[in-house]
Structures are given as C-alpha cells and as structure tokens.
C-alpha cells in the first residue's frame, strides 16, 4: 500500500568539484510523510588532508567511523611529562622536544605560581640538533639532568626548590608543571587536592579577594585565560603565525587522548600538579602523593609522538564554535564517551545552490501586492499584513516569538497522526522519475504542509518585526555531543527552550533530485526533499524538484537524530524570500518545553517496515515507547 513512504536510491556516480566526505556503511531509507531524509553519516574516502606542519599531542586516537582516516599528520614535537614508564616502541627514539621555558626558581614557601619567563624559544620548533637538555634553560639547572635518551628532558632532584616549568608546542599546547619542595612545608604532609577542591578553594579566594559578582565567574575560565595569555605572550615574542590558534576547549579534553596522557601521569605520584592547555583548554591533574622528596630520580620525558588528521586538527581548533562564527551564537562540541571527532563537513549558515537547482523565482508574487501593508512590527498591527494573508490571515508566531499554539498543534497532529495525514499525489512524481526514468512508479504521496510565511527584505516592516523569526537565525545555546546510546553525534540544548521555539533551520546544498541521485550514495548524510508543493501542482519539473543535502555543506541541524513519533522538534516549511513552495526553508521548532541538556530530536518519518527498499536503514535507538523500529528486532537489520 502506498502510505506515502518514499525512498531515494541514489545511484553511485562521481561528483565533481566538491570535497569528498567519509564513506559510511550505515544508510537509511526514508519515508515520506513528505519529509525525506536519505542517507546517514559522513564517511571516509581515503582522500584526506595533506600533511601539515602543525603538531598536536593527543595520544592514541583510534579509527572512528565518522572521521576520515586518511593521511595522518605526523607531529614532530611533543609535550614533556615526568618519566616513569619504560620506553615502548611507539616512542620516538630521536624525538625533538618542544621548547621549555624556565622560570626563575620559586624561593617562597607556597605553591602559587609566582612568575615565569617567556623565553624566546617558546612556540618555536627547536633545531633538530638541539636535544632536550640543551633546550632547557638554566633557571633551575640543578634540576636538569644529563640526557639519558632523547626522550628524557630533565631530572628533578631533591635539592631543587619549588619551581614552575612551562612547555609549549606549536599548536598552542601548553603544559605547566608545578614542583613542590616539601622542605618548604616544614615536613607537613602534602596531599594534592582534587581538581574540584582546587577549583572551589580558588573560587572562594577569588570571590573574597576581588569581590567578583559575575555569576559566570569560573576559576577554570581564569586558568584558561592565564594560559591564553601565556600563549599570546609567547606567540608575540616568538612566532606571530601561531596567533589565533588558541581556543578554549575544556569540554573536548574531558575524555580526550590528551586527558589519557595526563591520567597516566597522575599515577606516577611525581609530586607535580600538572596543568595542560590544548588550544586553550586547561586540565589540572593532581597526583596522589606529591612531594619533591619522592621525586628524586624522576625525569621529564617527551610524550610519544601522536598523529592527527587535518580534520581532527580542524575539529580541535573549532571545539568552542563549530559554526566558525557563521551563526550569532557559538556552538561547541563535546565527546564525553571516547576519542572520536565529529564527521567532517563545511559549516554553512544559509542554503547554497548547487549547479542546476532552479531557485531564482519571479518575485512578483510578493512585493507590490503584499508588502505595502507591512509596517513596523506586523504582529502589532490591527490588520494582518499581506504576508499573514498569504499564510491564512493569521500570523503563525505569537508576540513571544514562538509558534502559536493552534498552528503548532495542527502541524504536530498532521505529522504524528496517521489518520489525519493528508497526502498529496503527483501525477508524475519527480522522485519516482529519478529512480526509474523509463517506467516511473506511481507517486507515493507527499505530506501536505502547513507553511509559515515570514515578512522579508521587500516588506516595509522592521527587521525586528515579530513575523521574522527563522531569518534572524539561531538564538539558543546548543551543543553537538556524542550520544551515549549509539546514535552517533547528536544535538542538545544547553538551556531550557519554550514550546514552539525556533531552534534551527535545516541548512545544506540545494540540489535537484536528479543531482542528488547523481551523487554517490555513500556520501549522503541527510538529504531532505522540499516536496511540499509537488502534489499541489501535479508534479514538478526536474529543475524544480529540489532537496537539501547537508553531507558536505550543512549547519548544526545535520546532527539532529531521529525519534519516532514523540520527538521534541518538528519541521515546518517557512517561506521567506520566495513566493511559492518550490523552494522554502525547513525550520525546526520545539513541540514542547525542552529542558537544558535534553537531546533535540525530530521524526525523520522513516518507514522501518519498508524492507523492500534497497537503501539500508539504521537500527533505531530513539528510546521512544512509540518506536516504529521495535518490531524489527527479529528481522535482519541492514545497518
Ligand atoms: C542526520 S544524521 C544525524 C547525526 C548523526 N548521528 C551523526 O553522528 O552524524 C542521521 C544518522 O544518525 C544516526 N541516527 C539518527 N537517529 C538515530 C536513531 N534514533 N537511532 C540510531 N541511529 C540514529 C543514523 O546513523 C542516521 O543515519
């Protein structure tokens, strides 16, 4: 039976002139319900980035499904850690360590970092001929040992006073090592605090001393700032080209390989509090029993070299804002599960036209007829403006900036309730035509849509008019995160969202269905049909049958996972600059109030029973009690 479930089966063909994403084994087939989403993740093609000279030191990044494995970037410089473990094969035997800045020895009795010097060598690649012990400055020369191997940097002896060392790498990695002289304590037991204890005490002191009233005050931020200052000063003094590479990425490192490296260190009871910055992020790793007395004979060694792909480097760089400044708000990403990076793609905040997609419409439909009635804030006008008239004489938005309850309710029930689903059928469906040009199958139906018509540039109203919501872009604090339930990456909100709130638009490349089919199926992440009008007009010409593909170019919506039936987001077509529904924006609004840290989901409209479809589906892990995929547990899942 034709339930309007449609699928797209792209034929594998080469795509020219575009970045090739990763290949991926999982695919899905999609419904319809007027919304089509046809391919899953990004995957690898083996054509990765070229070598770069930048280096980063994160340990042991295993292969992961969403990131291009490609050529690896071999870093040539490494952080320095206190030596304890024996050397292994993966440790470079002729490592050139990064520069180490030696501060003046601390002569006082406390643990505080008093001062440090930004030596000229910081951030610079030391000459190959220089060995670790040659690079180390003389400030605390007593602590520096002979060179045992190329990986050993210095020996911390019992005689040395408390001191501070700062090591840095080309990418803005900074390690701060604070050694504590137990004799300064007069023999008192010295037990390093946990990071939380340290944070709290520091916060109390800062609040007391500086009378801070900013509710966002955070000690870690201060430490990050301090590290950024170090980087800035060091960069200015030695290597201008590193400027801008420093970015706060605390979350990213929570479970990063870099963190693992420090975890290893923490077991060494080396008497040091280690602070590490990776592109500005900061981690303090106390050891359990840190007295200099215990440190005798321990040596600072170079971490094993680590390789990162260019994409991984990019992700680290963009950790605090994956939008790269394209949106009004920053969107961070975080992986608290493993060492994977998000799949590679180019962030765009507005749809881009690909080749033949026909989106330059005749604008007579708006403008003269409707715009003169738009003035100031159209929502406040006594008579609805022309734009509202086009959308049924009523604005879809309330004065609070959210979708009106009635309007939202109708959209939700049209999507969720199969009884009320209203499908429109094309006499000749572009989708079926693209699948089989010779003998296209009958149209399987497209969901009739309720559409929002926003005022726009040709209207006489103010940019802040209440009937302009989607076009003003993202407003809420969102975060991309690796889901704990094997759905891959997902999107969550970091703040409470009211019901009917605009979250984001689905942004990607606008292309025709034929162009989509011409793309290699493996490359599809999440194409969505813009099929709202097809059934209304009996069909659409090839160049007018459009869809959005966010595989290579997309926005944050490409991370939104599917949830059967009771998803907290719903997609609504929004007309902004075009007068008909050949092309429109697809915007996500909340179906209910959403709590901070809740994952954002929408119902892709997948028909999990459509096993005839050749495109592989994914095993749904939405967790909804209405999950449509549950019946499939006994069947062969093709993912
Ligand atoms: C539009 S992408 C969403 C972002 C994706 N999770 C990622 O890591 O890039 C769609 C893909 O996410 C995964 N996915 C989405 N919803 C899912 C669900 N409910 N259960 C399992 N996997 C899901 C599937 O692999 C699907 O092909």
XYZ file of C-alpha atoms and ligand atoms in Angstrom:
666
model
C 0.000 0.000 0.000
C 1.198 3.407 -0.747
C 1.462 5.173 2.536
C 3.409 7.987 1.165
C 6.611 6.460 2.320
C 9.199 7.275 -0.195
C 12.764 6.466 -0.558
C 15.559 7.700 -2.568
C 18.062 5.400 -4.035
C 20.899 7.477 -5.309
C 22.963 5.900 -7.982
C 26.679 5.895 -7.341
C 28.200 8.443 -9.635
C 31.174 10.675 -9.267
C 30.627 14.171 -8.027
C 32.924 16.770 -9.363
C 34.363 19.780 -7.757
C 33.391 19.201 -4.193
C 35.028 17.960 -1.072
C 34.542 14.289 -0.611
C 33.359 13.247 2.765
C 33.910 9.998 4.514
C 32.188 6.938 3.351
C 29.936 5.229 5.782
C 28.397 1.873 5.955
C 25.127 2.779 7.550
C 22.413 4.130 5.417
C 18.766 4.522 5.804
C 15.645 4.548 3.807
C 13.133 7.161 4.365
C 9.689 7.835 4.287
C 7.932 10.234 3.159
C 5.321 11.791 5.209
C 6.501 14.488 2.992
C 9.868 14.550 4.511
C 12.700 12.603 3.169
C 15.979 12.069 4.725
C 18.083 9.773 2.832
C 21.409 8.833 3.923
C 23.294 8.697 7.004
C 26.617 9.594 8.107
C 29.614 11.002 6.563
C 32.352 8.628 5.890
C 35.764 8.269 4.595
C 37.188 8.105 1.183
C 40.806 7.885 1.924
C 41.408 11.240 0.358
C 42.206 13.242 3.307
C 44.145 16.271 4.050
C 47.667 16.781 3.127
C 50.407 16.846 5.618
C 50.666 19.937 7.620
C 53.470 21.097 9.718
C 51.318 21.770 12.735
C 51.611 19.381 15.574
C 49.409 18.335 18.408
C 49.894 15.796 21.059
C 46.960 13.702 21.821
C 47.571 10.120 22.422
C 46.289 7.131 20.644
C 43.409 8.246 18.542
C 41.852 5.125 17.219
C 39.977 4.903 13.992
C 36.415 6.049 14.243
C 33.559 5.712 11.879
C 32.679 9.251 11.148
C 36.058 10.740 10.540
C 38.185 10.403 7.510
C 41.093 8.171 8.363
C 43.162 9.435 5.516
C 46.670 10.584 5.652
C 47.847 11.243 9.081
C 49.593 14.335 10.191
C 52.720 13.406 11.964
C 53.659 15.794 14.634
C 57.217 16.485 15.228
C 57.156 17.957 18.648
C 55.855 16.693 21.856
C 54.863 17.629 25.302
C 57.060 16.784 28.200
C 55.937 14.659 31.055
C 57.693 13.244 34.031
C 59.194 9.952 33.116
C 58.229 6.824 34.895
C 57.272 4.275 32.314
C 59.847 2.433 30.294
C 60.120 3.304 26.681
C 57.992 1.484 24.210
C 58.379 1.037 20.519
C 55.965 3.761 19.723
C 58.072 6.312 21.460
C 60.256 8.202 19.116
C 63.845 7.446 19.663
C 65.054 10.685 18.298
C 62.405 12.992 19.493
C 62.930 16.676 19.469
C 61.067 18.117 22.373
C 59.287 21.361 22.350
C 60.794 24.368 23.916
C 60.730 24.648 27.650
C 60.757 27.936 29.394
C 62.480 28.047 32.665
C 61.207 30.439 35.190
C 63.098 31.865 37.999
C 63.079 29.330 40.757
C 60.441 29.999 43.299
C 62.024 30.734 46.546
C 58.942 31.101 48.625
C 57.029 28.636 50.664
C 53.785 28.362 48.890
C 52.567 26.519 45.905
C 51.491 29.535 43.994
C 52.900 30.187 40.603
C 54.785 33.379 41.112
C 56.276 34.207 37.839
C 57.518 32.722 34.700
C 59.639 33.941 31.893
C 58.611 33.698 28.306
C 61.763 32.564 26.724
C 62.400 33.244 23.115
C 62.327 29.629 22.188
C 58.743 29.176 23.180
C 56.399 28.133 20.349
C 59.267 27.695 18.054
C 60.445 24.472 16.625
C 63.782 23.765 18.165
C 66.518 22.976 15.764
C 66.832 19.277 15.095
C 70.275 19.241 16.530
C 69.162 20.519 19.880
C 68.339 17.941 22.459
C 66.051 18.295 25.336
C 68.641 19.061 27.889
C 70.128 21.680 25.640
C 66.837 23.402 25.213
C 66.097 23.645 28.849
C 67.198 26.928 30.202
C 69.373 27.421 33.166
C 66.957 28.823 35.678
C 66.753 25.651 37.649
C 69.738 23.983 36.235
C 70.275 21.922 39.312
C 67.155 20.062 38.431
C 68.126 19.266 34.945
C 69.809 16.010 34.386
C 72.162 14.696 31.855
C 70.413 13.417 28.796
C 69.673 9.761 29.212
C 67.822 9.312 25.970
C 66.305 11.664 23.520
C 63.042 11.386 25.379
C 64.328 12.430 28.708
C 64.355 16.015 29.421
C 65.411 16.642 32.924
C 65.860 15.082 36.281
C 64.152 16.563 39.266
C 66.439 16.201 42.173
C 65.794 16.575 45.842
C 67.769 19.754 46.144
C 65.704 21.866 43.892
C 63.332 24.439 45.256
C 59.713 24.612 44.210
C 59.572 25.693 40.669
C 57.376 26.245 37.692
C 58.009 24.996 34.199
C 56.040 25.748 31.137
C 56.296 23.736 27.987
C 54.544 24.646 24.822
C 54.047 23.318 21.355
C 53.346 24.878 18.024
C 49.611 24.426 18.256
C 49.168 26.232 21.477
C 49.550 23.244 23.710
C 50.968 24.320 26.976
C 51.882 22.202 29.928
C 52.518 23.803 33.254
C 54.335 21.775 35.807
C 54.493 22.950 39.383
C 57.015 21.136 41.527
C 56.711 21.493 45.215
C 59.563 21.440 47.628
C 58.480 19.516 50.639
C 61.123 21.012 52.892
C 59.376 24.346 52.493
C 56.411 22.818 54.242
C 58.414 22.023 57.308
C 57.688 18.331 56.964
C 53.921 18.676 56.826
C 52.067 16.027 54.929
C 51.494 17.162 51.386
C 48.418 15.780 49.725
C 47.413 17.209 46.399
C 43.770 18.235 46.184
C 41.350 17.106 43.544
C 40.583 19.462 40.717
C 37.159 20.178 42.169
C 38.576 21.015 45.565
C 41.145 23.241 43.950
C 38.515 24.905 41.851
C 36.287 25.578 44.811
C 39.015 26.960 47.021
C 40.302 29.099 44.223
C 36.800 30.352 43.556
C 36.331 31.271 47.199
C 39.611 33.111 47.307
C 38.945 34.959 44.102
C 35.479 35.931 45.231
C 36.833 37.157 48.567
C 39.814 38.955 47.153
C 38.343 40.505 44.063
C 34.693 40.841 45.046
C 33.581 39.311 41.812
C 29.866 39.462 41.183
C 29.686 37.986 37.706
C 27.526 34.849 38.026
C 29.504 33.272 35.197
C 32.719 33.590 37.089
C 34.677 30.376 36.894
C 38.142 29.602 38.103
C 38.794 27.327 35.180
C 37.991 30.209 32.900
C 40.603 32.238 34.705
C 43.090 29.463 34.293
C 42.192 29.241 30.646
C 42.689 32.963 30.373
C 46.019 32.669 32.041
C 47.072 30.004 29.630
C 45.841 32.046 26.709
C 47.913 34.930 27.981
C 50.900 32.658 28.111
C 50.253 31.632 24.576
C 49.693 35.183 23.456
C 52.823 36.489 25.080
C 54.838 33.600 23.867
C 53.401 33.873 20.406
C 54.057 37.556 20.190
C 57.542 37.139 21.406
C 58.497 34.371 19.075
C 56.117 33.286 16.376
C 53.369 35.547 15.116
C 51.973 32.868 12.898
C 50.581 30.955 15.845
C 48.284 33.778 16.787
C 44.653 32.813 16.789
C 45.349 29.166 17.332
C 44.425 29.289 20.942
C 40.877 28.302 21.711
C 39.212 27.196 24.870
C 38.205 23.579 24.560
C 37.866 22.322 28.054
C 35.000 20.017 27.329
C 36.694 18.436 24.417
C 39.538 17.312 26.529
C 37.467 15.834 29.269
C 37.751 12.458 27.654
C 40.376 13.144 25.116
C 43.519 11.256 24.430
C 45.336 14.218 25.871
C 43.473 13.585 29.056
C 44.518 9.973 28.908
C 48.096 11.009 28.730
C 47.620 13.047 31.830
C 45.750 10.251 33.525
C 48.799 8.154 33.057
C 50.858 10.835 34.617
C 48.640 11.137 37.595
C 49.517 7.671 38.688
C 53.104 8.492 38.895
C 52.947 10.260 42.189
C 55.503 12.636 40.972
C 54.748 15.500 43.237
C 53.528 17.758 40.499
C 50.310 19.461 39.748
C 50.118 19.376 36.009
C 48.131 21.811 34.053
C 47.766 21.379 30.401
C 46.404 23.545 27.706
C 45.392 22.300 24.363
C 44.401 25.176 22.187
C 43.494 26.967 25.311
C 41.848 24.216 27.281
C 43.058 23.521 30.717
C 43.347 20.416 32.762
C 44.822 20.067 36.154
C 45.876 16.609 37.108
C 46.948 16.173 40.670
C 48.992 13.235 41.683
C 48.040 11.326 44.738
C 51.149 11.887 46.705
C 53.220 14.668 45.505
C 56.312 15.572 47.362
C 59.504 16.593 45.803
C 61.129 14.270 48.277
C 59.532 11.455 46.370
C 60.501 12.786 43.060
C 64.182 12.145 43.206
C 65.444 10.414 40.149
C 62.290 11.054 38.156
C 62.858 12.573 34.828
C 60.821 14.611 32.462
C 60.329 12.786 29.239
C 58.808 13.501 25.923
C 55.349 12.067 25.238
C 55.162 9.602 22.403
C 54.518 11.244 19.110
C 50.972 11.380 18.017
C 49.357 11.650 14.647
C 46.275 13.642 13.856
C 44.490 14.163 10.600
C 43.865 17.624 9.351
C 40.166 17.153 10.040
C 40.896 16.237 13.605
C 43.069 19.282 13.913
C 40.262 21.360 12.486
C 37.797 19.952 14.949
C 40.109 20.691 17.827
C 40.515 24.171 16.553
C 36.771 24.640 16.223
C 35.936 23.000 19.507
C 34.391 26.060 21.028
C 32.431 27.017 17.948
C 31.757 24.558 15.170
C 29.982 27.311 13.247
C 33.284 29.142 12.852
C 31.492 32.382 13.572
C 28.796 31.798 10.948
C 25.986 31.979 13.489
C 25.013 34.584 16.064
C 25.681 32.077 18.795
C 28.600 29.767 19.283
C 28.020 26.023 19.203
C 30.542 23.847 20.930
C 31.030 20.115 20.579
C 31.941 17.636 23.197
C 32.761 13.963 23.343
C 32.428 12.504 26.809
C 32.422 8.928 25.568
C 35.509 8.234 23.524
C 38.151 9.849 21.388
C 36.146 10.290 18.210
C 35.789 13.536 16.383
C 32.614 14.652 14.638
C 32.355 13.861 10.935
C 33.965 16.381 8.617
C 31.773 18.877 6.807
C 31.817 22.537 5.901
C 29.643 24.685 8.139
C 27.270 26.982 6.286
C 24.510 29.025 7.863
C 22.433 29.509 4.710
C 21.451 27.153 1.949
C 23.706 27.171 -1.084
C 22.582 26.405 -4.603
C 24.311 23.538 -6.330
C 24.545 23.663 -10.127
C 21.131 23.176 -11.689
C 18.770 23.770 -8.822
C 16.256 26.301 -10.004
C 15.661 28.718 -7.175
C 15.583 32.100 -8.854
C 11.886 32.745 -8.858
C 9.850 35.511 -10.224
C 9.269 37.761 -7.269
C 6.122 39.458 -8.449
C 4.132 37.310 -6.069
C 5.401 39.292 -3.158
C 6.337 42.884 -3.160
C 3.775 45.131 -4.699
C 0.801 43.137 -3.606
C 1.565 42.436 -0.025
C 4.480 44.463 1.197
C 2.932 47.934 1.450
C 0.867 46.677 4.327
C 3.908 45.611 6.304
C 4.976 48.290 8.742
C 6.926 48.411 11.994
C 6.130 45.214 13.826
C 3.475 43.488 11.769
C 2.340 41.432 14.733
C 1.194 44.607 16.463
C -0.833 45.897 13.531
C -4.624 45.889 13.755
C -4.999 44.326 10.346
C -2.824 41.375 9.392
C -0.281 42.345 6.761
C -0.112 40.830 3.285
C 2.337 38.178 4.434
C -0.090 36.977 7.069
C -2.844 36.972 4.473
C -0.803 34.675 2.317
C -0.492 32.344 5.263
C -4.182 32.207 6.109
C -4.890 35.673 7.572
C -3.224 34.825 10.814
C 0.353 35.050 11.952
C 1.982 31.782 12.849
C 4.100 33.448 15.517
C 2.935 34.849 18.823
C 4.241 38.094 20.236
C 6.516 35.955 22.428
C 8.343 34.869 19.285
C 7.176 31.260 19.368
C 4.819 29.395 17.053
C 1.191 29.903 18.027
C -0.282 27.011 19.976
C -3.017 26.223 17.409
C -0.723 26.376 14.465
C 1.853 24.192 16.184
C -0.778 21.703 17.301
C -2.035 21.318 13.761
C 1.459 20.783 12.414
C 2.167 18.178 15.054
C -1.028 16.238 14.536
C -0.611 16.274 10.750
C 2.792 14.716 11.170
C 2.065 12.332 14.010
C -1.427 11.112 13.495
C -1.586 8.808 10.516
C -5.362 9.135 10.403
C -5.113 12.799 9.803
C -2.218 12.647 7.481
C -3.122 14.340 4.329
C -1.099 13.170 1.414
C -0.960 14.824 -1.951
C -0.092 12.793 -5.015
C 1.763 13.950 -8.081
C 0.542 12.865 -11.459
C 4.168 12.344 -12.313
C 6.407 12.252 -9.302
C 9.924 13.682 -9.780
C 11.188 11.307 -7.166
C 9.946 8.215 -8.936
C 11.085 9.673 -12.234
C 14.592 9.995 -10.877
C 14.547 6.448 -9.644
C 13.308 4.975 -12.906
C 13.171 7.311 -15.834
C 11.657 4.798 -18.241
C 8.824 3.428 -16.156
C 8.406 5.580 -13.095
C 6.324 4.116 -10.320
C 3.216 5.960 -9.174
C 3.697 8.743 -6.682
C 3.650 7.505 -3.128
C 2.337 10.778 -1.827
C 3.711 13.853 -0.129
C 2.567 15.204 3.154
C 0.508 18.325 2.921
C 2.257 21.017 4.875
C 1.266 23.973 6.904
C 3.563 26.756 5.899
C 4.774 29.857 7.680
C 5.185 32.966 5.567
C 7.604 35.438 7.089
C 7.952 39.106 6.185
C 11.252 39.804 4.464
C 13.518 42.379 2.863
C 10.940 43.604 0.369
C 8.443 44.221 3.134
C 8.127 47.635 4.689
C 8.393 46.372 8.236
C 11.268 46.453 10.653
C 13.923 43.776 10.711
C 12.789 43.047 14.267
C 9.197 42.553 13.135
C 7.668 39.662 15.031
C 6.907 37.924 11.771
C 10.607 37.415 11.104
C 11.929 34.610 13.218
C 13.732 31.991 11.178
C 15.543 34.562 9.076
C 17.097 36.060 12.201
C 18.932 32.807 12.840
C 19.894 30.739 15.842
C 19.241 32.118 19.293
C 19.698 29.330 21.752
C 22.769 27.754 23.219
C 23.166 24.395 21.571
C 25.859 21.772 21.705
C 26.891 18.892 19.486
C 27.711 15.825 21.547
C 28.426 12.160 21.103
C 25.298 10.348 22.229
C 25.734 7.601 24.807
C 23.182 5.350 23.077
C 24.985 4.625 19.830
C 23.173 7.110 17.666
C 26.400 8.810 16.769
C 26.593 12.535 17.264
C 23.564 14.443 18.348
C 22.453 17.945 19.176
C 21.319 19.113 22.577
C 20.246 22.348 24.115
C 22.220 23.892 26.939
C 19.261 25.942 28.102
C 15.554 25.494 28.614
C 13.513 26.017 25.451
C 9.896 27.090 25.486
C 7.273 25.268 23.453
C 7.104 26.441 19.853
C 10.581 27.967 19.911
C 12.598 28.166 16.731
C 15.755 26.109 17.207
C 17.444 25.998 13.832
C 16.870 25.598 10.164
C 17.960 22.578 8.170
C 20.695 24.012 6.001
C 22.510 22.297 3.176
C 23.122 22.405 -0.519
C 20.038 22.970 -2.634
C 20.083 20.500 -5.462
C 17.682 18.794 -7.769
C 16.589 15.260 -7.134
C 18.457 14.205 -10.269
C 21.603 15.818 -8.942
C 21.120 14.051 -5.681
C 20.816 10.750 -7.482
C 23.952 11.516 -9.381
C 25.851 11.747 -6.155
C 27.465 8.769 -4.677
C 25.068 7.267 -2.197
C 27.793 6.771 0.359
C 28.216 10.473 0.610
C 24.719 11.335 1.651
C 24.316 12.401 5.183
C 20.840 13.732 5.317
C 19.133 14.939 2.168
C 15.634 16.263 2.687
C 13.043 16.710 -0.014
C 11.457 20.100 -0.459
C 8.329 18.405 -1.745
C 5.630 20.478 -0.111
C 4.202 21.705 -3.376
C 4.783 18.750 -5.661
C 1.433 17.178 -5.016
C -0.332 20.518 -5.248
C 0.764 21.149 -8.780
C 0.616 17.628 -10.099
C 4.365 17.311 -10.049
C 7.470 19.360 -10.651
C 9.901 19.773 -13.481
C 13.308 18.245 -12.900
C 14.979 21.567 -12.189
C 12.257 22.462 -9.707
C 12.187 19.245 -7.741
C 14.587 20.255 -5.023
C 16.113 18.827 -1.923
C 18.685 19.821 0.672
C 21.825 17.783 1.151
C 23.915 18.517 4.228
C 26.536 15.862 3.664
C 29.354 18.172 2.664
C 27.900 21.551 3.492
C 25.460 21.971 6.280
C 24.658 23.507 9.595
C 24.079 22.209 13.071
C 20.804 20.526 12.054
C 22.776 17.760 10.388
C 23.427 16.419 13.867
C 19.800 16.125 14.920
C 18.916 12.485 15.440
C 15.649 10.766 14.737
C 12.996 9.931 17.312
C 9.857 8.056 16.422
C 6.608 9.882 16.995
C 7.237 11.967 20.107
C 10.281 13.930 19.038
C 10.762 17.290 20.711
C 11.235 19.093 17.396
C 9.022 19.415 14.376
C 9.990 20.683 10.957
C 7.849 23.380 9.370
C 8.338 24.887 5.906
C 8.997 28.609 6.099
C 8.722 30.894 3.113
C 10.969 33.890 3.335
C 12.211 35.186 0.005
C 10.357 33.031 -2.460
C 6.698 33.374 -3.338
C 5.838 29.749 -3.745
C 6.768 26.435 -2.329
C 9.221 25.250 -4.925
C 11.878 26.386 -2.555
C 11.444 27.109 1.118
C 13.308 26.935 4.379
C 12.774 23.960 6.618
C 12.802 25.147 10.212
C 12.762 23.169 13.447
C 10.520 24.258 16.301
C 10.059 22.663 19.688
C 6.911 20.577 20.135
C 7.008 21.112 23.905
C 9.144 22.720 26.549
C 12.620 21.219 26.377
C 14.927 21.075 29.366
C 18.552 22.083 29.389
C 20.823 19.233 28.266
C 17.978 17.335 26.599
C 18.840 15.900 23.224
C 16.960 17.520 20.357
C 15.256 15.077 18.008
C 12.834 15.054 15.102
C 10.885 12.327 13.427
C 12.575 11.603 10.105
C 9.401 9.876 9.006
C 11.210 6.637 8.368
C 9.141 3.622 7.473
C 11.124 0.886 9.135
C 8.797 -1.725 7.646
C 9.713 -0.838 4.143
C 12.180 -3.663 3.830
C 11.954 -3.701 0.087
C 13.796 -0.548 -0.057
C 17.316 -1.099 -1.192
C 18.845 1.631 0.900
C 19.968 0.346 4.246
C 18.174 1.532 7.308
C 19.676 2.126 10.696
C 18.607 0.311 13.807
C 16.558 2.895 15.600
C 17.728 3.616 19.100
C 15.426 6.507 19.761
C 14.170 5.015 23.028
C 10.622 6.159 22.429
C 7.872 3.863 23.605
C 6.306 4.521 20.226
C 9.400 3.422 18.364
C 8.408 2.119 14.946
C 11.574 0.111 14.713
C 10.868 -2.178 17.661
C 9.015 -4.692 15.545
C 12.134 -5.182 13.548
C 14.156 -6.749 16.290
C 13.671 -10.214 14.852
C 14.309 -9.161 11.345
C 17.541 -8.713 9.674
C 18.665 -5.170 10.162
C 20.572 -3.818 7.338
C 22.836 -1.496 9.193
C 21.177 13.226 10.150
S 22.351 12.126 10.783
C 22.293 12.556 12.486
C 23.677 12.789 13.037
C 24.441 11.519 13.205
N 24.044 10.838 14.432
C 25.929 11.754 13.191
O 26.640 11.190 14.003
O 26.393 12.499 12.334
C 21.442 10.627 10.656
C 22.176 9.401 11.131
O 22.267 9.401 12.549
C 22.018 8.094 13.055
N 20.768 8.138 13.803
C 19.874 9.128 13.844
N 18.848 8.838 14.642
C 19.063 7.610 15.118
C 18.338 6.750 15.973
N 17.168 7.081 16.508
N 18.871 5.544 16.240
C 20.046 5.171 15.717
N 20.779 5.940 14.893
C 20.299 7.150 14.589
C 21.878 7.175 11.864
O 23.137 6.640 11.586
C 21.490 8.119 10.775
O 21.861 7.643 9.522
